[in-house]
Amino acid sequence: MSAQNLDRIEVHVCMGTAGVASGGAEVMAAFEEEFKKHGLIGEVKERNCKVKATGCRGLCARDVLVDIHIPGQEEVTYEHVTPEIVPTIVEEHILKGEVVKKWAAKKDYYDFYKLQKRYVLADCGKVDPEDIDDYIAHGGYEAIKKVLKEMTPEEVIEEVKKSGLRGRGGGGFPTGLKWTFCRASKGDLKYLICNADEGDPGAFMDRSIIEGNPHVVIEGMLIAAYAIGCKEGYIYCRAEYPLAIKRVKKALKIAEERGFLGKNILGTDFEFHLHLKEGAGAFVCGEETALIASIEGERGMPRPRPPFPAVKGLWGKPSNVNNVETFANLPLIINNGADWYASIGTEKSKGTKIFALSGKVKSTGLIEVPMGVTVRQLVFDVGGGIPKKRKIKAVQLGGPSGGCLPESLLDTPIDYDSLIAAGAMMGSGGVVVMDETNCMVNVAKFFLTFTQRESCGKCIPCRIGTKTMLDILERICAGEGREGDIELLESLAMDIKTASLCGLGQTAPNPVLTTIKYFRHEYEAHIKDRKCPARECPELIEFVVDEDRCKKCGICFKVCPVGAISWEKGKPAYIDKSKCVKCRECIVNCPFNAID
Amino acid sequence: MAENIVEKKEQEEVKEELDLSAIDEICAEYKGRKGATIPVLQKVQEHYGYLSKEMVDRIAENLNMSPHTIYGVITFYAQFYTTPRGKYVIRVCRGTACHVKGSGRISEVVTEEFGIKNGETSSDLKFTLEEVSCIGACGMAPVIMINDKTYGNLTPEKAREIFREYAKKDD
């Protein structure tokens, strides 16, 4: 809690995407109404209460999350808050000082944060993203002041190099080095671009940073612009993120009004104009050359490199593209020094990394951990393990460019190089946990469907190759796999990886290759035995109740949407195949794995 | 599902009533600015709900571009539509987290309720189903958006209830 608020009771309500979806606005209104009712608002009252909207604090699964700060007392978090319980919280906690234990976060909530080091996300969930003064009160824009007053551009680049920061968009290229190339390019006009396209299914850290603390991204961009020598910049944000766009727009406007953007920034002759560009829905635009084409108003097609954007980028001018999270790291490095930053993480991967933890794990949400923690720690210590007493099967890291790690590799430390060695990759930081009910062939098919659809079609290996691979995977999942399919997939994968023009094609086969490498037996079961061991591919399931395993509970009977299951108390269930539409509701909900 | 998709004839009628002058205003705002194609298309689509042939021609004239180039852009990006869309656009997230938590079933529920498949609009122009790559709310998978409102932690049954609520809403 910041010093300026010490005399004030503050209620922080999560108004990130998940918070809003769970009813955050209604909860805020309920608090305001209660405060009015009890006369708690306003400076003149004995008690001065304020309701504040904040961004995502991570544990989206528990939204709406509400923190209550009372001066001199420990902060208390309430989870799953609804407008109905707000009057009780206000009366018991704020007026009488008694925490309402029933709704207060329990041990498992705090366990979620134990291993985390929230540096980049420190203010996400604390500052009001629509209030620049709140960001400034939390130390915002101090780093750019320091940079402009005390450092030359070369010194800034040197500091970033020394910190060891590597690009958080997934590739992991050293940030300071990338800047050097663009700085060294000739010409007055250079562009700085923030890649906030985040097309990766399963990742939402960029979205949460922008929604929760847009000014930290602007400040990071200012530092980079000064270091490289850019006067113009763009934030390229996905149009699918309406809340993020709204907050960036507002932040840009107010930052300009307050003299952090535009000409003569903070009274110096440093000049930087920043614009927002809305994407239009194309995964390939995450690739920097495609992103540049998209800003220019063209189809977002990548082009061969060299020339690299650092030499010839947006409108032919030298350009530098970095990811949202990379920019958000910069104020930290400047404020705390490169040595401090480099003391976090592993030898070759410095700092923290934000992950979007989702799938079959108890606590899903956004986490920030130092590089080097293991995948197992992420899933079990931070995420609280697998729900429904099921077993973990795999962890998918790095989105469509990444791979699936099996249980035996869960002790792999998370850093750029170890993940690549294991066959996965950091990607933008999506971590999707899968349990024994997820079919790995189906997962491979899922990713290929995505990359095949998102291929821009410019180069043949990617356009035709991914289509051919997808056809094979679809056949296998439909029970029509043939002898030799696995080998054919492997050979196609290697060709596509080698011959594709851009990162999309070069990495598209990864999910297939890692699932074959670690879960070959599942492919074989589909092809040779015509069975889906995870019981996910409908064509390969019998939809029969195993009477020995059936505990006669009737859950399947209740969830069947078409009334194909008959059941009487004390008797095993029965599935009428003529009525069954193979929706798998019974399989998903049966706690005893009794349906084959 | 041919009977459920908007018939070509109906589209023609819709077009005839449209006043296209807003396009000129939007284009004027971007005159001389670099990289205007996408924002202009976004604004025109925001205004009319979709991009018809007549609209594209008018944009092309204004921006001094060939209609083919503009079509090249429209068909490349997922967010441009050449047919009218429903009053309520149901976006079903098909991202990885949603996939492993069964979002495929949610799409099927839309089909069961309104008879529309991915990309289709119901004949009364009330609902459009759109499967999207990732809404970015993976922590609450499976997730859908109906227009700008997000619904998370769904089950097929919960989703069905939500859809029926919308179906009841008067126009």
Coordinates of N, CA and C in Angstrom, one line a residue, chain A residues 97-250:
Chain A
G97 N -14.6 -4.2 12.2 CA -13.2 -4.7 12.3 C -13.1 -6.2 12.4
E98 N -14.1 -7.0 12.1 CA -14.0 -8.4 12.2 C -14.0 -9.0 10.8
V99 N -13.0 -9.7 10.5 CA -12.9 -10.4 9.2 C -14.0 -11.4 9.0
V100 N -14.7 -11.4 7.9 CA -15.7 -12.4 7.7 C -15.0 -13.7 7.1
K101 N -14.7 -14.6 8.1 CA -13.8 -15.7 7.7 C -14.4 -16.6 6.6
K102 N -15.7 -16.7 6.6 CA -16.4 -17.6 5.7 C -16.0 -17.3 4.2
W103 N -15.8 -16.0 3.9 CA -15.5 -15.6 2.5 C -14.1 -15.2 2.3
A104 N -13.4 -15.0 3.4 CA -12.0 -14.6 3.2 C -11.2 -15.7 2.6
A105 N -10.1 -15.3 1.8 CA -9.3 -16.3 1.1 C -8.6 -17.2 2.1
K106 N -8.6 -18.4 1.8 CA -8.0 -19.4 2.7 C -6.5 -19.7 2.4
K107 N -5.9 -20.7 3.0 CA -4.5 -21.0 2.8 C -4.2 -21.2 1.3
D108 N -5.0 -21.9 0.6 CA -4.7 -22.3 -0.7 C -4.6 -21.1 -1.6
Y109 N -5.3 -20.0 -1.3 CA -5.1 -18.7 -2.0 C -3.7 -18.2 -1.9
Y110 N -3.3 -18.2 -0.6 CA -1.9 -17.6 -0.4 C -0.8 -18.6 -0.9
D111 N -1.1 -19.9 -0.9 CA -0.2 -20.8 -1.5 C 0.1 -20.5 -2.9
F112 N -0.9 -20.0 -3.6 CA -0.8 -19.7 -5.0 C 0.3 -18.6 -5.2
Y113 N 0.5 -17.7 -4.3 CA 1.5 -16.7 -4.4 C 2.8 -17.0 -3.8
K114 N 2.9 -18.0 -3.0 CA 4.1 -18.3 -2.2 C 5.4 -18.4 -3.1
L115 N 5.4 -19.1 -4.2 CA 6.5 -19.3 -5.0 C 6.7 -18.2 -6.0
Q116 N 5.7 -17.3 -6.1 CA 5.8 -16.3 -7.1 C 6.6 -15.1 -6.6
K117 N 7.2 -14.5 -7.6 CA 7.9 -13.2 -7.4 C 7.3 -12.2 -8.3
R118 N 6.4 -11.4 -7.8 CA 5.6 -10.5 -8.7 C 6.3 -9.2 -8.7
Y119 N 7.2 -9.0 -9.7 CA 7.9 -7.8 -10.0 C 7.2 -7.0 -11.1
V120 N 7.1 -7.7 -12.3 CA 6.5 -7.0 -13.4 C 5.0 -6.7 -13.1
L121 N 4.4 -7.7 -12.4 CA 3.0 -7.6 -12.1 C 2.7 -6.9 -10.8
A122 N 3.8 -6.4 -10.2 CA 3.7 -5.9 -8.8 C 2.5 -5.0 -8.6
D123 N 2.3 -4.1 -9.6 CA 1.2 -3.1 -9.5 C -0.1 -3.5 -10.1
C124 N -0.1 -4.6 -10.8 CA -1.3 -5.1 -11.4 C -2.2 -5.6 -10.3
G125 N -3.3 -5.1 -10.2 CA -4.2 -5.5 -9.0 C -4.0 -4.5 -7.9
K126 N -3.1 -3.6 -8.0 CA -2.9 -2.6 -7.0 C -3.2 -1.2 -7.5
V127 N -2.8 -0.8 -8.7 CA -3.1 0.5 -9.2 C -4.4 0.5 -10.0
D128 N -5.0 1.6 -10.1 CA -6.2 1.8 -10.9 C -5.6 2.1 -12.3
P129 N -5.9 1.2 -13.3 CA -5.3 1.3 -14.6 C -5.8 2.6 -15.3
E130 N -6.8 3.2 -14.9 CA -7.3 4.3 -15.6 C -6.9 5.6 -14.9
D131 N -6.0 5.5 -13.9 CA -5.7 6.7 -13.1 C -4.1 6.9 -13.1
I132 N -3.6 7.8 -13.9 CA -2.2 8.0 -14.0 C -1.6 8.4 -12.7
D133 N -2.3 9.1 -11.9 CA -1.8 9.5 -10.6 C -1.5 8.4 -9.7
D134 N -2.4 7.4 -9.8 CA -2.2 6.2 -9.0 C -0.9 5.5 -9.4
Y135 N -0.7 5.4 -10.7 CA 0.6 4.8 -11.2 C 1.8 5.6 -10.7
I136 N 1.7 6.9 -10.7 CA 2.8 7.8 -10.3 C 3.0 7.6 -8.8
A137 N 1.9 7.5 -8.0 CA 2.0 7.3 -6.6 C 2.7 6.0 -6.2
H138 N 2.7 5.0 -7.2 CA 3.3 3.7 -7.0 C 4.7 3.7 -7.6
G139 N 5.3 4.9 -7.8 CA 6.6 5.0 -8.4 C 6.7 5.0 -9.9
G140 N 5.5 5.2 -10.5 CA 5.5 5.2 -12.0 C 6.2 6.4 -12.6
Y141 N 6.7 6.2 -13.8 CA 7.5 7.2 -14.5 C 8.7 7.8 -13.8
E142 N 9.2 7.1 -12.8 CA 10.4 7.4 -12.1 C 11.6 7.0 -13.0
A143 N 11.4 5.8 -13.7 CA 12.5 5.2 -14.5 C 12.8 6.1 -15.7
I144 N 11.8 6.6 -16.3 CA 12.0 7.5 -17.5 C 12.6 8.8 -17.1
K145 N 12.2 9.3 -15.9 CA 12.9 10.5 -15.4 C 14.4 10.3 -15.2
K146 N 14.7 9.2 -14.6 CA 16.1 8.8 -14.3 C 16.9 8.7 -15.6
V147 N 16.3 8.1 -16.6 CA 16.9 7.8 -17.9 C 17.2 9.2 -18.6
L148 N 16.2 10.1 -18.6 CA 16.3 11.3 -19.3 C 17.3 12.3 -18.6
K149 N 17.3 12.2 -17.2 CA 18.2 13.1 -16.5 C 19.7 12.6 -16.4
E150 N 19.8 11.3 -16.2 CA 21.1 10.8 -15.8 C 21.8 9.9 -16.8
M151 N 21.1 9.5 -17.8 CA 21.8 8.5 -18.7 C 21.8 8.9 -20.2
T152 N 22.8 8.4 -20.8 CA 22.9 8.6 -22.3 C 22.2 7.4 -22.9
P153 N 21.7 7.5 -24.2 CA 21.1 6.3 -24.8 C 22.0 5.1 -24.7
E154 N 23.3 5.3 -24.9 CA 24.3 4.2 -24.9 C 24.3 3.5 -23.6
E155 N 24.2 4.3 -22.5 CA 24.3 3.8 -21.2 C 23.0 3.0 -20.9
V156 N 21.9 3.4 -21.4 CA 20.6 2.6 -21.2 C 20.8 1.3 -21.9
I157 N 21.3 1.3 -23.1 CA 21.4 0.0 -23.8 C 22.4 -0.9 -23.1
E158 N 23.5 -0.3 -22.6 CA 24.4 -1.1 -21.8 C 23.8 -1.7 -20.6
E159 N 23.0 -0.9 -19.9 CA 22.3 -1.4 -18.7 C 21.4 -2.6 -19.0
V160 N 20.6 -2.5 -20.1 CA 19.7 -3.5 -20.5 C 20.5 -4.8 -20.9
K161 N 21.6 -4.6 -21.6 CA 22.4 -5.7 -22.0 C 22.9 -6.4 -20.7
K162 N 23.4 -5.6 -19.8 CA 24.0 -6.2 -18.5 C 22.9 -6.9 -17.7
S163 N 21.7 -6.5 -17.8 CA 20.6 -7.1 -17.1 C 20.3 -8.5 -17.6
G164 N 20.7 -8.8 -18.8 CA 20.4 -10.1 -19.4 C 19.0 -10.3 -19.9
L165 N 18.2 -9.3 -20.0 CA 16.8 -9.4 -20.5 C 16.8 -10.0 -21.9
R166 N 15.9 -11.0 -22.0 CA 15.7 -11.6 -23.4 C 14.2 -11.4 -23.7
G167 N 14.0 -11.3 -25.0 CA 12.6 -11.0 -25.5 C 11.6 -12.0 -24.9
R168 N 10.5 -11.4 -24.4 CA 9.5 -12.2 -23.7 C 8.4 -12.7 -24.7
G169 N 8.5 -12.3 -25.9 CA 7.5 -12.8 -26.9 C 7.7 -14.3 -27.2
G170 N 8.8 -14.8 -26.9 CA 9.0 -16.3 -27.1 C 10.3 -16.6 -27.6
G171 N 10.9 -15.9 -28.5 CA 12.1 -16.2 -29.2 C 13.3 -16.1 -28.2
G172 N 13.3 -15.2 -27.3 CA 14.3 -15.1 -26.3 C 15.6 -14.4 -26.8
F173 N 15.5 -13.6 -27.8 CA 16.6 -12.9 -28.3 C 17.0 -11.8 -27.3
P174 N 18.3 -11.6 -27.1 CA 18.7 -10.5 -26.1 C 18.3 -9.1 -26.5
T175 N 17.5 -8.5 -25.6 CA 16.8 -7.3 -26.0 C 17.8 -6.1 -26.3
G176 N 18.8 -6.0 -25.4 CA 19.8 -4.9 -25.6 C 20.5 -5.0 -26.9
L177 N 20.8 -6.2 -27.3 CA 21.5 -6.5 -28.6 C 20.6 -6.1 -29.8
K178 N 19.3 -6.4 -29.7 CA 18.4 -6.1 -30.7 C 18.3 -4.6 -30.9
W179 N 18.3 -3.9 -29.8 CA 18.3 -2.4 -29.8 C 19.5 -1.8 -30.5
T180 N 20.7 -2.4 -30.3 CA 21.9 -1.9 -30.9 C 21.8 -1.9 -32.4
F181 N 21.2 -2.9 -33.0 CA 21.1 -3.0 -34.4 C 20.3 -1.8 -35.0
C182 N 19.2 -1.6 -34.3 CA 18.3 -0.5 -34.8 C 18.9 0.9 -34.6
R183 N 19.6 1.0 -33.4 CA 20.2 2.3 -33.1 C 21.3 2.6 -34.1
A184 N 22.0 1.5 -34.6 CA 23.1 1.7 -35.5 C 22.7 2.0 -36.9
S185 N 21.4 1.7 -37.2 CA 20.9 2.0 -38.6 C 20.9 3.5 -38.8
K186 N 21.1 3.8 -40.1 CA 21.1 5.3 -40.5 C 19.7 5.8 -40.7
G187 N 19.5 7.1 -40.5 CA 18.2 7.7 -40.8 C 17.7 8.4 -39.5
D188 N 16.9 9.5 -39.8 CA 16.3 10.2 -38.6 C 15.1 9.6 -38.1
L189 N 14.3 9.0 -39.0 CA 13.0 8.4 -38.6 C 13.2 7.0 -38.3
K190 N 12.9 6.6 -37.1 CA 12.9 5.1 -36.7 C 11.7 4.9 -35.9
Y191 N 11.2 3.6 -36.1 CA 9.9 3.3 -35.4 C 10.1 2.3 -34.3
L192 N 9.4 2.5 -33.2 CA 9.3 1.5 -32.1 C 8.0 0.9 -32.1
I193 N 7.9 -0.4 -32.1 CA 6.6 -1.1 -32.1 C 6.4 -2.0 -30.9
C194 N 5.3 -2.0 -30.3 CA 5.0 -2.9 -29.2 C 4.1 -4.0 -29.8
N195 N 4.5 -5.2 -29.7 CA 3.7 -6.3 -30.2 C 2.8 -6.8 -29.1
A196 N 1.5 -6.3 -29.2 CA 0.5 -6.8 -28.2 C -0.6 -7.6 -29.0
D197 N -0.1 -8.4 -30.0 CA -1.1 -9.1 -30.8 C -1.5 -10.4 -30.0
E198 N -0.6 -11.0 -29.3 CA -0.9 -12.2 -28.5 C -2.0 -13.1 -29.1
G199 N -1.6 -13.7 -30.2 CA -2.6 -14.6 -30.8 C -2.5 -16.0 -30.3
D200 N -1.5 -16.3 -29.5 CA -1.3 -17.6 -28.9 C -2.6 -18.1 -28.1
P201 N -3.2 -19.1 -28.5 CA -4.3 -19.6 -27.7 C -3.7 -20.2 -26.4
G202 N -4.2 -19.7 -25.3 CA -3.7 -20.2 -24.0 C -2.8 -19.2 -23.3
A203 N -2.6 -18.1 -23.8 CA -1.8 -17.1 -23.2 C -2.5 -15.7 -23.1
F204 N -2.4 -15.1 -21.9 CA -3.1 -13.8 -21.8 C -2.4 -12.9 -20.9
M205 N -1.0 -13.0 -20.8 CA -0.3 -12.1 -19.9 C -0.2 -10.7 -20.5
D206 N -0.1 -10.6 -21.8 CA 0.0 -9.3 -22.4 C -1.3 -8.5 -22.2
R207 N -2.4 -9.2 -22.4 CA -3.7 -8.6 -22.2 C -3.8 -8.1 -20.7
S208 N -3.4 -9.0 -19.8 CA -3.5 -8.6 -18.4 C -2.6 -7.4 -18.0
I209 N -1.4 -7.4 -18.5 CA -0.5 -6.2 -18.2 C -1.2 -5.0 -18.7
I210 N -1.6 -5.0 -20.0 CA -2.2 -3.8 -20.6 C -3.5 -3.4 -19.8
E211 N -4.3 -4.3 -19.5 CA -5.5 -4.0 -18.8 C -5.3 -3.5 -17.4
G212 N -4.3 -4.1 -16.7 CA -4.0 -3.9 -15.3 C -3.1 -2.7 -15.1
N213 N -2.2 -2.4 -16.0 CA -1.2 -1.3 -15.8 C -0.7 -0.8 -17.1
P214 N -1.5 -0.1 -17.9 CA -1.1 0.3 -19.2 C 0.1 1.2 -19.2
H215 N 0.2 2.0 -18.1 CA 1.3 3.0 -18.1 C 2.7 2.4 -18.0
V216 N 2.8 1.2 -17.5 CA 4.1 0.6 -17.4 C 4.6 0.2 -18.7
V217 N 3.7 -0.1 -19.7 CA 4.1 -0.4 -21.0 C 4.5 0.9 -21.7
I218 N 3.8 1.9 -21.5 CA 4.2 3.2 -22.1 C 5.5 3.6 -21.6
E219 N 5.7 3.5 -20.3 CA 7.0 3.9 -19.7 C 8.2 3.1 -20.3
G220 N 7.9 1.8 -20.4 CA 8.9 0.9 -21.0 C 9.2 1.3 -22.4
M221 N 8.2 1.7 -23.2 CA 8.4 2.1 -24.6 C 9.2 3.4 -24.6
L222 N 9.0 4.3 -23.7 CA 9.7 5.5 -23.6 C 11.2 5.3 -23.4
I223 N 11.5 4.4 -22.5 CA 12.9 4.0 -22.3 C 13.6 3.5 -23.5
A224 N 12.8 2.6 -24.2 CA 13.4 2.0 -25.4 C 13.5 3.0 -26.5
A225 N 12.5 3.9 -26.7 CA 12.6 4.9 -27.7 C 13.8 5.8 -27.5
Y226 N 14.0 6.2 -26.3 CA 15.2 7.0 -26.0 C 16.5 6.3 -26.3
A227 N 16.5 5.1 -25.9 CA 17.8 4.3 -26.1 C 18.1 4.1 -27.6
I228 N 17.0 3.8 -28.4 CA 17.2 3.5 -29.8 C 17.3 4.7 -30.7
G229 N 16.5 5.8 -30.2 CA 16.5 7.0 -31.0 C 15.2 7.0 -31.9
C230 N 14.1 6.6 -31.3 CA 12.8 6.5 -32.1 C 12.0 7.7 -31.7
K231 N 11.3 8.3 -32.7 CA 10.4 9.4 -32.4 C 9.0 9.0 -32.5
E232 N 8.7 7.9 -33.2 CA 7.4 7.5 -33.5 C 7.2 6.0 -33.0
G233 N 6.0 5.7 -32.5 CA 5.8 4.4 -32.0 C 4.4 3.9 -32.2
Y234 N 4.2 2.6 -32.2 CA 2.9 2.0 -32.3 C 2.7 0.9 -31.3
I235 N 1.5 0.8 -30.7 CA 1.2 -0.4 -30.0 C 0.2 -1.1 -30.8
Y236 N 0.6 -2.3 -31.3 CA -0.3 -3.1 -32.1 C -1.0 -4.1 -31.3
C237 N -2.3 -3.8 -31.0 CA -3.1 -4.7 -30.0 C -4.2 -5.4 -30.7
R238 N -4.4 -6.6 -30.3 CA -5.5 -7.4 -30.9 C -6.9 -6.7 -30.7
A239 N -7.7 -6.7 -31.7 CA -9.0 -6.1 -31.6 C -9.9 -7.0 -30.8
E240 N -9.5 -8.3 -30.5 CA -10.3 -9.1 -29.7 C -10.2 -8.7 -28.2
Y241 N -9.4 -7.8 -27.9 CA -9.2 -7.4 -26.5 C -9.8 -6.0 -26.3
P242 N -11.2 -5.9 -26.2 CA -11.8 -4.5 -26.2 C -11.4 -3.7 -24.9
L243 N -11.3 -4.4 -23.8 CA -11.0 -3.7 -22.5 C -9.6 -3.2 -22.6
A244 N -8.6 -4.0 -23.1 CA -7.2 -3.5 -23.2 C -7.1 -2.3 -24.1
I245 N -7.9 -2.3 -25.2 CA -7.8 -1.2 -26.2 C -8.4 0.0 -25.5
K246 N -9.5 -0.1 -24.8 CA -10.1 1.0 -24.1 C -9.1 1.7 -23.2
R247 N -8.4 0.8 -22.4 CA -7.5 1.3 -21.4 C -6.2 1.9 -22.0
V248 N -5.7 1.3 -23.1 CA -4.5 1.9 -23.7 C -4.9 3.3 -24.3
K249 N -6.0 3.4 -24.9 CA -6.4 4.7 -25.5 C -6.5 5.7 -24.4
K250 N -7.1 5.4 -23.3 CA -7.2 6.4 -22.2 C -5.8 6.7 -21.7

